[in-house]
Tab-separated table of C-alpha atoms (C1' of nucleotides) in Angstrom:
chain	number	residue	atom	x	y	z
A	1	MET	CA	12.244	178.612	87.394
A	2	ARG	CA	9.443	177.434	85.140
A	3	GLY	CA	6.764	180.050	84.667
A	4	GLU	CA	8.731	182.771	86.376
A	5	ASN	CA	9.509	185.899	84.472
A	6	LEU	CA	13.181	185.627	83.701
A	7	THR	CA	13.464	189.087	82.193
A	8	LEU	CA	14.712	191.803	84.517
A	9	ARG	CA	12.630	194.901	85.168
A	10	GLY	CA	13.279	197.586	82.593
A	11	MET	CA	14.943	195.133	80.172
A	12	ARG	CA	13.271	194.085	76.947
A	13	ASN	CA	13.102	191.138	74.605
A	14	LEU	CA	12.802	192.570	71.125
A	15	LEU	CA	10.403	190.749	68.809
A	16	PRO	CA	10.768	190.790	65.019
A	17	ASP	CA	8.490	193.785	64.339
A	18	GLU	CA	10.080	195.898	67.052
A	19	LYS	CA	13.595	194.923	66.063
A	20	ALA	CA	12.861	195.780	62.427
A	21	LYS	CA	11.914	199.307	63.463
A	22	LEU	CA	15.068	199.737	65.543
A	23	ASN	CA	17.150	198.426	62.665
A	24	ARG	CA	15.550	200.953	60.365
A	25	VAL	CA	16.493	203.808	62.718
A	26	GLU	CA	20.032	202.465	62.978
A	27	SER	CA	20.447	202.138	59.254
A	28	GLU	CA	19.265	205.728	58.812
A	29	ILE	CA	21.844	206.862	61.379
A	30	ARG	CA	24.578	204.921	59.574
A	31	ARG	CA	23.488	206.396	56.271
A	32	LEU	CA	23.998	209.847	57.796
A	33	PHE	CA	27.438	208.857	59.165
A	34	ASN	CA	28.356	208.200	55.601
A	35	ILE	CA	26.838	211.328	54.079
A	36	TYR	CA	28.277	213.664	56.709
A	37	GLY	CA	31.619	211.926	57.077
A	38	PHE	CA	31.324	210.569	60.624
A	39	GLN	CA	33.507	207.513	61.246
A	40	GLU	CA	31.835	204.839	63.334
A	41	ILE	CA	33.530	203.652	66.521
A	42	GLU	CA	32.674	201.492	69.522
A	43	THR	CA	33.611	201.792	73.198
A	44	PRO	CA	33.441	199.271	76.087
A	45	THR	CA	30.096	198.576	77.758
A	46	ILE	CA	31.794	198.444	81.148
A	47	GLU	CA	33.862	201.437	82.228
A	48	PRO	CA	35.686	202.542	85.383
A	49	LEU	CA	33.504	204.470	87.808
A	50	GLU	CA	35.783	207.551	87.715
A	51	LEU	CA	34.988	208.224	84.079
A	52	PHE	CA	31.409	209.135	84.904
A	53	GLU	CA	32.109	210.831	88.191
A	54	LEU	CA	33.843	213.612	86.278
A	55	LYS	CA	31.024	215.560	84.776
A	56	SER	CA	27.947	213.449	84.307
A	57	GLY	CA	25.550	215.302	86.561
A	58	GLU	CA	24.112	214.182	89.863
A	59	GLU	CA	20.953	212.733	88.337
A	60	ILE	CA	22.750	210.245	86.145
A	61	ARG	CA	25.439	209.437	88.688
A	62	HIS	CA	23.138	207.962	91.282
A	63	ARG	CA	21.250	205.906	88.703
A	64	MET	CA	24.242	203.972	87.422
A	65	TYR	CA	24.516	200.205	87.367
A	66	ARG	CA	27.576	199.968	89.542
A	67	PHE	CA	29.520	197.047	90.995
A	68	THR	CA	32.911	195.749	92.020
A	69	ASP	CA	34.445	193.341	89.530
A	70	LEU	CA	36.387	190.222	90.513
A	71	GLY	CA	39.628	192.197	90.416
A	72	GLY	CA	38.276	194.621	93.003
A	73	ARG	CA	37.748	197.509	90.560
A	74	GLU	CA	34.781	199.844	90.932
A	75	VAL	CA	33.037	199.662	87.566
A	76	VAL	CA	29.802	200.818	85.918
A	77	LEU	CA	27.731	199.889	82.889
A	78	ARG	CA	27.951	203.092	80.832
A	79	PRO	CA	24.999	205.375	81.624
A	80	GLU	CA	25.589	207.404	78.466
A	81	ALA	CA	28.017	207.481	75.612
A	82	THR	CA	29.564	210.940	75.397
A	83	ALA	CA	32.101	210.503	78.199
A	84	SER	CA	33.252	207.137	76.814
A	85	VAL	CA	33.550	208.445	73.301
A	86	THR	CA	35.449	211.504	74.469
A	87	LYS	CA	37.832	209.263	76.373
A	88	LEU	CA	38.368	207.169	73.246
A	89	VAL	CA	39.158	210.256	71.179
A	90	VAL	CA	41.471	211.689	73.830
A	91	GLN	CA	43.365	208.445	74.329
A	92	GLU	CA	43.478	206.973	70.852
A	93	MET	CA	42.914	209.624	68.219
A	94	ARG	CA	45.417	212.345	69.071
A	95	SER	CA	47.358	211.843	65.848
A	96	ILE	CA	44.319	212.098	63.575
A	97	PRO	CA	43.946	215.440	61.762
A	98	LEU	CA	41.365	217.752	63.287
A	99	PRO	CA	38.473	218.071	63.206
A	100	ILE	CA	37.630	214.510	64.189
A	101	LYS	CA	34.097	213.341	63.363
A	102	VAL	CA	33.022	210.149	65.068
A	103	GLY	CA	29.698	208.340	65.164
A	104	TYR	CA	28.433	205.442	67.232
A	105	ILE	CA	25.485	203.203	68.010
A	106	LEU	CA	25.715	201.830	71.543
A	107	ASN	CA	23.546	200.581	74.363
A	108	ALA	CA	23.567	202.333	77.725
A	109	PHE	CA	22.151	201.521	81.151
A	110	ARG	CA	20.370	203.555	83.801
A	111	TYR	CA	18.560	202.338	86.879
A	112	ASP	CA	15.521	204.585	86.379
A	113	GLU	CA	11.895	203.685	86.963
A	114	PRO	CA	10.764	202.217	83.637
A	115	GLN	CA	7.886	203.911	81.809
A	116	TYR	CA	6.803	204.822	78.316
A	117	GLY	CA	9.933	205.276	76.199
A	118	ARG	CA	12.239	204.682	79.135
A	119	TYR	CA	14.018	201.406	79.737
A	120	ARG	CA	16.931	200.433	81.918
A	121	GLU	CA	18.858	199.328	78.858
A	122	PHE	CA	18.461	201.590	75.872
A	123	LYS	CA	20.215	202.364	72.649
A	124	GLN	CA	21.761	205.646	71.603
A	125	GLY	CA	23.200	206.763	68.328
A	126	GLY	CA	25.673	209.608	68.304
A	127	PHE	CA	27.367	212.232	66.175
A	128	GLU	CA	30.358	214.065	67.701
A	129	ILE	CA	32.698	216.653	66.226
A	130	PHE	CA	36.005	217.307	68.049
A	131	GLY	CA	38.520	220.048	67.445
A	132	THR	CA	36.575	223.081	66.354
A	133	LYS	CA	34.680	225.902	67.985
A	134	SER	CA	33.190	226.971	64.685
A	135	PRO	CA	29.444	227.566	64.787
A	136	LEU	CA	29.376	225.701	61.470
A	137	ALA	CA	29.947	222.519	63.472
A	138	ASP	CA	27.145	223.324	65.929
A	139	ALA	CA	24.855	224.007	62.996
A	140	GLU	CA	25.836	220.765	61.323
A	141	ILE	CA	24.808	218.795	64.412
A	142	LEU	CA	21.420	220.483	64.244
A	143	GLU	CA	21.257	219.750	60.549
A	144	VAL	CA	22.002	216.048	60.945
A	145	SER	CA	19.477	215.812	63.801
A	146	SER	CA	16.888	217.331	61.565
A	147	ARG	CA	17.720	215.041	58.627
A	148	LEU	CA	17.407	212.005	60.832
A	149	MET	CA	13.804	212.865	61.598
A	150	ASP	CA	13.029	213.704	57.978
A	151	GLY	CA	14.644	210.497	56.753
A	152	LEU	CA	12.380	208.412	58.962
A	153	GLY	CA	9.221	210.085	57.775
A	154	ILE	CA	8.701	212.039	61.000
A	155	ARG	CA	7.158	215.407	60.136
A	156	ASP	CA	5.698	216.501	63.441
A	157	TYR	CA	8.715	217.493	65.519
A	158	TYR	CA	10.585	220.540	66.818
A	159	ILE	CA	14.052	221.317	68.117
A	160	LYS	CA	14.225	223.194	71.406
A	161	ILE	CA	17.427	225.217	71.386
A	162	GLY	CA	19.138	227.261	74.082
A	163	HIS	CA	22.610	228.243	75.172
A	164	GLU	CA	24.276	227.134	78.361
A	165	GLY	CA	27.046	229.723	77.748
A	166	VAL	CA	24.603	232.617	78.007
A	167	LEU	CA	23.302	231.405	81.352
A	168	ARG	CA	26.800	230.709	82.643
A	169	ALA	CA	28.039	234.138	81.514
A	170	VAL	CA	25.219	235.775	83.429
A	171	LEU	CA	25.934	233.752	86.563
A	172	THR	CA	29.678	234.407	86.296
A	173	TYR	CA	28.996	238.126	85.891
A	174	PHE	CA	27.124	238.057	89.178
A	175	GLY	CA	30.011	236.203	90.841
A	176	VAL	CA	28.443	232.751	91.161
A	177	GLU	CA	30.976	229.911	91.489
A	178	GLU	CA	31.009	227.131	88.921
A	179	ILE	CA	29.869	224.413	91.314
A	180	VAL	CA	26.917	226.551	92.325
A	181	GLN	CA	26.256	227.235	88.631
A	182	ASP	CA	25.973	223.489	88.008
A	183	ARG	CA	23.388	223.186	90.754
A	184	VAL	CA	21.388	226.183	89.603
A	185	LEU	CA	21.379	225.031	85.978
A	186	GLY	CA	20.375	221.551	87.131
A	187	LEU	CA	17.370	223.034	88.914
A	188	LEU	CA	16.455	225.199	85.920
A	189	ASP	CA	16.506	222.029	83.823
A	190	LYS	CA	13.941	220.508	86.160
A	191	GLU	CA	11.897	223.704	85.947
A	192	ARG	CA	12.308	224.095	89.708
A	193	LEU	CA	12.774	227.865	89.488
A	194	THR	CA	11.912	228.656	93.071
A	195	GLU	CA	14.613	226.379	94.426
A	196	ALA	CA	17.168	227.755	91.948
A	197	PHE	CA	16.338	231.292	93.017
A	198	GLU	CA	16.562	230.358	96.692
A	199	ILE	CA	20.191	229.416	96.117
A	200	LEU	CA	20.976	232.624	94.243
A	201	ALA	CA	19.077	235.161	96.358
A	202	PRO	CA	21.364	235.181	99.439
A	203	LEU	CA	24.479	235.787	97.300
A	204	PRO	CA	25.923	239.342	97.120
A	205	LYS	CA	24.341	240.291	93.780
A	206	GLY	CA	21.857	237.430	93.929
A	207	LEU	CA	18.638	239.359	93.591
A	208	GLU	CA	19.797	241.051	90.398
A	209	ALA	CA	20.777	237.659	88.999
A	210	VAL	CA	17.352	236.229	89.859
A	211	GLU	CA	15.616	239.151	88.135
A	212	LEU	CA	17.651	238.744	84.982
A	213	ILE	CA	17.338	234.979	84.734
A	214	LYS	CA	13.633	235.204	85.355
A	215	SER	CA	13.156	237.469	82.339
A	216	LEU	CA	15.434	235.316	80.169
A	217	TRP	CA	13.415	232.290	81.238
A	218	GLU	CA	10.300	233.812	79.773
A	219	ILE	CA	11.758	233.924	76.265
A	220	LYS	CA	10.434	230.886	74.404
A	221	SER	CA	9.586	231.371	70.757
A	222	ARG	CA	9.335	229.800	67.318
A	223	ASN	CA	10.421	233.144	65.942
A	224	ALA	CA	14.184	233.025	66.466
A	225	THR	CA	14.905	236.606	65.405
A	226	GLU	CA	12.366	238.006	67.808
A	227	ALA	CA	13.578	235.818	70.682
A	228	LEU	CA	17.189	236.836	70.136
A	229	LYS	CA	16.258	240.503	70.005
A	230	ARG	CA	14.437	240.286	73.318
A	231	ALA	CA	17.391	238.475	74.901
A	232	GLU	CA	19.756	241.129	73.624
A	233	MET	CA	17.779	243.851	75.369
A	234	ILE	CA	17.939	241.995	78.646
A	235	LEU	CA	21.645	241.174	78.387
A	236	LYS	CA	22.924	244.454	76.948
A	237	ASP	CA	24.992	245.355	80.037
A	238	ILE	CA	26.843	242.035	80.177
A	239	PRO	CA	29.348	241.886	77.274
A	240	GLU	CA	30.301	238.240	77.927
A	241	ALA	CA	26.659	237.192	77.705
A	242	ILE	CA	26.146	239.198	74.520
A	243	GLU	CA	29.117	237.404	73.028
A	244	GLN	CA	27.528	234.024	73.822
A	245	LEU	CA	24.207	235.227	72.489
A	246	ASN	CA	25.854	236.202	69.204
A	247	ASN	CA	27.289	232.713	69.006
A	248	LEU	CA	23.779	231.300	69.348
A	249	ARG	CA	22.488	233.696	66.715
A	250	GLU	CA	25.182	232.630	64.287
A	251	ILE	CA	24.483	228.933	64.860
A	252	ILE	CA	20.779	229.443	64.276
A	253	GLU	CA	21.367	231.402	61.075
A	254	LEU	CA	23.708	228.723	59.717
A	255	ALA	CA	21.346	225.906	60.660
A	256	GLN	CA	18.454	227.671	58.986
A	257	ALA	CA	20.571	228.183	55.871
A	258	SER	CA	21.206	224.446	55.684
A	259	GLY	CA	17.494	223.691	55.846
A	260	VAL	CA	16.731	223.320	59.549
A	261	SER	CA	13.339	224.907	59.988
A	262	LYS	CA	11.803	223.613	63.177
A	263	LEU	CA	13.727	225.524	65.832
A	264	VAL	CA	12.123	226.806	69.007
A	265	VAL	CA	14.395	229.193	70.916
A	266	ASP	CA	14.215	228.808	74.693
A	267	MET	CA	16.556	231.112	76.621
A	268	GLY	CA	15.848	229.466	79.981
A	269	PHE	CA	16.661	225.988	78.729
A	270	ALA	CA	19.380	224.041	80.611
A	271	ARG	CA	20.366	220.374	80.496
A	272	GLY	CA	21.062	217.933	83.311
A	273	LEU	CA	24.506	216.920	82.140
A	274	ASP	CA	27.097	219.226	83.671
A	275	TYR	CA	29.517	219.189	80.771
A	276	TYR	CA	27.661	221.453	78.361
A	277	THR	CA	29.242	224.860	77.757
A	278	GLY	CA	27.520	226.396	74.725
A	279	MET	CA	24.597	225.687	72.426
A	280	ILE	CA	22.272	222.977	73.729
A	281	PHE	CA	19.185	221.369	72.203
A	282	GLU	CA	16.615	218.626	72.527
A	283	VAL	CA	14.337	217.194	69.858
A	284	TYR	CA	10.686	216.523	70.622
A	285	ALA	CA	8.304	214.603	68.384
A	286	LYS	CA	4.538	214.324	68.146
A	287	ASP	CA	2.847	214.461	71.505
A	288	LEU	CA	5.666	212.578	73.206
A	289	ARG	CA	6.698	214.574	76.257
A	290	ILE	CA	10.167	213.051	76.289
A	291	ALA	CA	13.145	214.107	74.183
A	292	VAL	CA	14.024	211.782	71.305
A	293	ASN	CA	17.433	213.349	70.748
A	294	GLY	CA	19.611	215.743	72.693
A	295	GLY	CA	23.002	217.378	72.494
A	296	GLY	CA	25.117	220.471	72.502
A	297	ARG	CA	28.573	221.889	72.835
A	298	TYR	CA	30.930	220.630	75.551
A	299	ASP	CA	34.281	222.351	75.228
A	300	LYS	CA	35.697	221.440	78.653
A	301	LEU	CA	34.985	217.714	78.926
A	302	ALA	CA	37.946	216.522	76.867
A	303	SER	CA	40.403	218.614	78.865
A	304	LEU	CA	39.262	216.832	82.030
A	305	LEU	CA	40.405	213.645	80.311
A	306	GLY	CA	43.752	215.071	79.297
A	307	TRP	CA	43.362	216.893	75.989
A	308	ASP	CA	42.017	220.410	75.712
A	309	VAL	CA	39.927	220.084	72.586
A	310	PRO	CA	36.480	221.609	71.982
A	311	ALA	CA	33.552	219.400	70.951
A	312	VAL	CA	29.933	219.444	69.892
A	313	GLY	CA	27.577	216.536	69.323
A	314	CYS	CA	24.263	214.828	69.916
A	315	SER	CA	22.749	211.494	70.929
A	316	PRO	CA	19.541	210.401	69.261
A	317	GLY	CA	17.594	207.872	71.358
A	318	ILE	CA	17.030	204.969	69.028
A	319	ASP	CA	14.228	203.353	71.055
A	320	ARG	CA	12.375	206.623	71.396
A	321	ILE	CA	12.661	207.538	67.749
A	322	SER	CA	11.260	204.132	66.838
A	323	LEU	CA	8.176	205.034	68.901
A	324	VAL	CA	7.402	208.070	66.761
A	325	MET	CA	8.671	207.029	63.344
A	326	ASP	CA	6.447	206.382	60.375
A	327	GLU	CA	5.876	202.608	60.196
A	328	LYS	CA	5.707	202.863	56.425
A	329	VAL	CA	9.472	203.381	56.199
A	330	VAL	CA	10.164	200.022	57.877
A	331	PRO	CA	10.958	197.356	55.294
A	332	ARG	CA	8.784	194.266	55.511
A	333	ASP	CA	9.919	190.673	55.321
A	334	ASP	CA	10.403	189.970	51.646
A	335	LEU	CA	10.494	186.214	51.227
A	336	VAL	CA	10.166	185.438	47.552
A	337	CYS	CA	10.010	181.657	47.434
A	338	MET	CA	9.142	178.633	49.537
A	339	ILE	CA	10.010	175.196	48.206
A	340	VAL	CA	7.759	172.296	49.198
A	341	SER	CA	8.955	168.811	48.453
A	342	MET	CA	6.029	166.439	48.908
A	343	VAL	CA	7.922	163.209	48.356
A	344	LYS	CA	11.344	162.027	49.386
A	345	GLU	CA	12.471	161.769	45.755
A	346	GLY	CA	11.874	165.522	45.431
A	347	ASP	CA	14.235	166.504	48.217
A	348	ILE	CA	17.368	166.520	46.060
A	349	ILE	CA	15.669	168.762	43.501
A	350	ALA	CA	14.444	171.019	46.298
A	351	ALA	CA	17.910	171.305	47.828
A	352	LYS	CA	19.447	172.071	44.450
A	353	LEU	CA	16.830	174.669	43.595
A	354	ALA	CA	17.125	176.311	47.027
A	355	GLY	CA	20.897	176.514	46.727
A	356	THR	CA	20.761	178.075	43.263
A	357	LEU	CA	18.079	180.617	44.194
A	358	ARG	CA	19.918	181.693	47.310
A	359	MET	CA	23.182	182.109	45.425
A	360	ARG	CA	21.300	184.429	43.094
A	361	GLY	CA	20.106	186.395	46.111
A	362	VAL	CA	16.505	185.210	46.053
A	363	PRO	CA	15.187	184.955	49.645
A	364	THR	CA	14.060	181.341	49.840
A	365	LEU	CA	12.484	179.073	52.432
A	366	VAL	CA	12.469	175.267	52.312
A	367	ASP	CA	9.550	173.454	53.923
A	368	TYR	CA	10.980	170.686	56.070
A	369	THR	CA	7.796	169.145	57.303
A	370	ARG	CA	6.224	166.987	54.584
A	371	ARG	CA	2.901	168.361	55.860
A	372	ASP	CA	-0.300	168.588	53.796
A	373	VAL	CA	0.057	170.907	50.834
A	374	SER	CA	-2.766	173.011	52.178
A	375	LYS	CA	-0.961	173.441	55.482
A	376	ALA	CA	2.272	174.324	53.722
A	377	LEU	CA	0.419	176.947	51.689
A	378	SER	CA	-1.144	178.302	54.826
A	379	TYR	CA	2.307	178.718	56.348
A	380	ALA	CA	3.614	180.378	53.197
A	381	SER	CA	0.677	182.737	53.206
A	382	LYS	CA	1.255	183.755	56.810
A	383	ARG	CA	4.941	184.340	56.147
A	384	ASN	CA	3.983	186.533	53.214
A	385	VAL	CA	5.872	184.430	50.664
A	386	LYS	CA	5.408	185.472	47.040
A	387	TYR	CA	5.841	182.133	45.237
A	388	VAL	CA	5.586	178.494	46.314
A	389	ALA	CA	7.519	175.859	44.349
A	390	LEU	CA	5.813	172.474	44.656
A	391	ILE	CA	7.660	169.253	43.946
A	392	GLY	CA	5.583	166.073	44.112
A	393	GLY	CA	5.646	162.666	42.409
A	394	ARG	CA	4.340	164.034	39.128
A	395	GLU	CA	6.942	166.779	38.964
A	396	VAL	CA	9.767	164.399	39.778
A	397	GLU	CA	8.502	162.159	36.963
A	398	ALA	CA	8.231	165.015	34.447
A	399	ASN	CA	11.351	166.768	35.744
A	400	THR	CA	9.397	169.983	36.327
A	401	ILE	CA	8.359	172.237	39.166
A	402	ALA	CA	4.878	173.589	39.882
A	403	LEU	CA	5.315	177.278	40.646
A	404	LYS	CA	2.349	178.904	42.347
A	405	ASN	CA	1.966	182.668	42.573
A	406	MET	CA	0.497	183.278	46.016
A	407	GLU	CA	-1.034	186.625	45.119
A	408	THR	CA	-2.929	185.535	42.018
A	409	GLY	CA	-3.273	181.829	42.828
A	410	ASN	CA	-2.064	180.989	39.313
A	411	GLN	CA	0.175	177.995	38.879
A	412	GLU	CA	2.445	176.891	36.054
A	413	GLU	CA	4.613	173.894	35.256
A	414	LEU	CA	8.186	175.036	34.663
A	415	LYS	CA	11.646	173.590	34.223
A	416	VAL	CA	14.089	174.243	37.058
A	417	GLU	CA	16.038	176.769	34.961
A	418	GLN	CA	12.849	178.641	34.134
A	419	VAL	CA	11.992	178.933	37.834
A	420	VAL	CA	15.455	180.302	38.593
A	421	GLU	CA	15.175	182.724	35.690
A	422	LYS	CA	11.723	183.931	36.661
A	423	LEU	CA	12.487	184.490	40.347
A	424	SER	CA	15.863	186.110	39.665
A	425	SER	CA	14.288	188.632	37.345
A	426	TYR	CA	11.473	189.159	39.862
A	427	ILE	CA	13.898	190.410	42.522
A	428	LEU	CA	15.747	192.546	39.990
A	429	LYS	CA	12.504	194.247	39.063
A	430	LYS	CA	11.793	194.956	42.726
A	431	THR	CA	15.031	196.834	43.388
B	1	G	C1'	11.925	207.889	95.377
B	2	C	C1'	6.484	208.958	95.044
B	3	C	C1'	1.378	208.181	92.714
B	4	G	C1'	-2.390	205.544	89.633
B	5	C	C1'	-4.218	201.295	86.804
B	6	U	C1'	-3.851	196.133	85.769
B	7	G	C1'	-2.414	190.732	86.759
B	8	U	C1'	-7.088	184.291	84.005
B	9	A	C1'	-3.310	178.636	79.199
B	10	G	C1'	2.564	180.186	74.913
B	11	C	C1'	-0.442	184.797	73.150
B	12	G	C1'	-5.305	187.552	73.097
B	13	U	C1'	-9.653	187.355	75.931
B	14	A	C1'	-14.827	185.683	78.783
B	15	A	C1'	-16.634	184.759	83.625
B	16	C	C1'	-15.232	189.375	88.463
B	17	C	C1'	-19.433	194.487	89.705
B	18	A	C1'	-23.815	190.660	92.085
B	19	G	C1'	-18.795	184.313	95.320
B	20	G	C1'	-21.172	178.204	93.186
B	21	C	C1'	-18.554	173.103	86.871
B	22	A	C1'	-12.989	178.340	84.577
B	23	G	C1'	-15.182	179.086	78.639
B	24	C	C1'	-13.716	181.036	73.694
B	25	G	C1'	-10.199	182.564	69.724
B	26	C	C1'	-5.145	182.188	67.942
B	27	G	C1'	-0.953	179.025	68.332
B	28	G	C1'	1.334	174.103	69.105
B	29	U	C1'	1.129	168.496	68.683
B	30	G	C1'	-1.204	164.082	66.688
B	31	G	C1'	-4.936	162.136	63.416
B	32	C	C1'	-8.781	162.032	59.225
B	33	C	C1'	-9.992	163.781	54.302
B	34	U	C1'	-5.391	159.892	48.179
B	35	G	C1'	-1.650	166.987	45.593
B	36	U	C1'	-3.193	173.432	46.296
B	37	G	C1'	-10.586	173.495	50.275
B	38	G	C1'	-4.012	179.358	51.363
B	39	A	C1'	-8.987	174.932	54.227
B	40	G	C1'	-12.357	171.797	57.207
B	41	C	C1'	-13.261	168.172	61.080
B	42	C	C1'	-11.660	165.238	65.556
B	43	A	C1'	-8.460	164.588	69.693
B	44	C	C1'	-4.725	166.323	72.751
B	45	U	C1'	-1.915	170.411	74.995
B	46	U	C1'	-1.750	174.489	78.829
B	47	G	C1'	-4.264	178.753	83.165
B	48	U	C1'	-6.877	182.121	87.745
B	49	C	C1'	0.830	186.156	89.841
B	50	C	C1'	2.364	184.782	95.173
B	51	G	C1'	0.824	184.664	100.394
B	52	A	C1'	-2.675	185.382	104.253
B	53	G	C1'	-7.860	186.432	105.619
B	54	U	C1'	-13.517	186.228	105.190
B	55	U	C1'	-16.766	182.047	103.608
B	56	C	C1'	-19.849	175.666	103.514
B	57	G	C1'	-17.515	177.413	98.988
B	58	A	C1'	-12.910	182.613	96.278
B	59	A	C1'	-10.566	183.872	89.539
B	60	U	C1'	-14.535	186.852	91.921
B	61	C	C1'	-14.625	190.135	98.404
B	62	U	C1'	-10.451	192.123	102.080
B	63	C	C1'	-5.225	192.853	103.350
B	64	G	C1'	-0.038	192.311	102.183
B	65	G	C1'	3.790	191.190	98.683
B	66	C	C1'	5.624	190.825	93.709
B	67	A	C1'	5.334	191.965	88.598
B	68	G	C1'	3.700	194.644	84.237
B	69	C	C1'	1.971	199.172	82.284
B	70	G	C1'	1.414	204.351	82.745
B	71	G	C1'	2.070	209.295	85.463
B	72	C	C1'	5.413	212.623	88.525
B	73	C	C1'	10.705	213.608	88.614
B	74	C	C1'	14.594	213.182	85.234
B	75	C	C1'	16.681	211.659	80.947
B	76	A	C1'	17.736	208.897	75.342
RNA sequence: GCCGCUGUAGCGUAACCAGGCAGCGCGGUGGCCUGUGGAGCCACUUGUCCGAGUUCGAAUCUCGGCAGCGGCCCCA
């Protein structure tokens, strides 16, 4: 065992700096739960296999951590959160007044090849709204996604937005079955147009469908109005598609009204998860080629689980956001005091002082080592401690404490109460 | 699943191309300097990813494995 790497491929040990960044993302997400009225919930890490066989999409399904438990059940480590959360709402929250707004921060597992920003265990936040088809809800999901980026100091990002309903309406109009639709949309998602068109072409009205989707695919623009106008021209003979397009237009207008400014309309955009039915989006940041957040409307998923209720939501990737966030928003360690007792007789005073300071909320370290003063100071300096309280023979004798300011190097002889007073007011000033 | 790059002490690195004593920094432990030199000095600590091959001799060259990182694909 010794010397072997005991961490599994794709798993991570999180060191203090990394963990601090993740915590900062999580606290921003929780702050938004509060401001937008999402109630936080948690679901089991291990779920029955059937739950994800419903509508998770081929790609995710064959990358699940899957095993038989000791009771002979086929189980999986959740590969994503939406299905679990939907199940929770369907099973446990039927008596709650609609709309239901739930939030979560959960880990998920996928047996992918690890690479930059992709791990086999990763953490997702989530915002989900159940019980309304109103475009206001869709827009609010976009709004909260946007605020999350802003709140973490990320300026360089955009939201790619499309509409699965438009594409599905077009395919339905040309008589394509739903199962075939899933496959075609899956291929569009992978930008494998040729293969998608090969499936469509042999169908009765296949060639027309290919033509139309091809021209929709070409609409990608930062100018939403212009993009929507072009789409309207293309879709004008398909009323169902126009209806979906109007839904998208409304969502975009509402989102823009609430301050979402970084939308890029992409009419050919599809997502790998089969359960999306309406507006869909992904958030991209900096030069990262991977999405840091994704979501959309999924009105049919809940009914598969026993309750026909519409839903819209998103899942920010906490690990990925931490890769692009501004490090300046991450709070640093803020140790205020380290107490060094140089002689045994000082230990009681040190313990008393430490206890009092901590009760007052002053972050305090006690040096246990009886090492050289210079080594203790060196440690304090590396831990970024603001003050060091020294208690040696002389201080015990005089009933004082030598308080050294590590930034200025100044040192003063103070009574215990004066030290407590000074450090308490120091932390008050900081906040 | 495919492709590329890289594996030297706990961590970061040198020596690799051009084979010949594995060195340095950080850290850790112990000691010295009589309490602030946020140090210094001394000692100790620990290593060539694994396996085969070539060679008098391999960290170094060759092959295979494994791992890490990154890319494709896809997603968070």
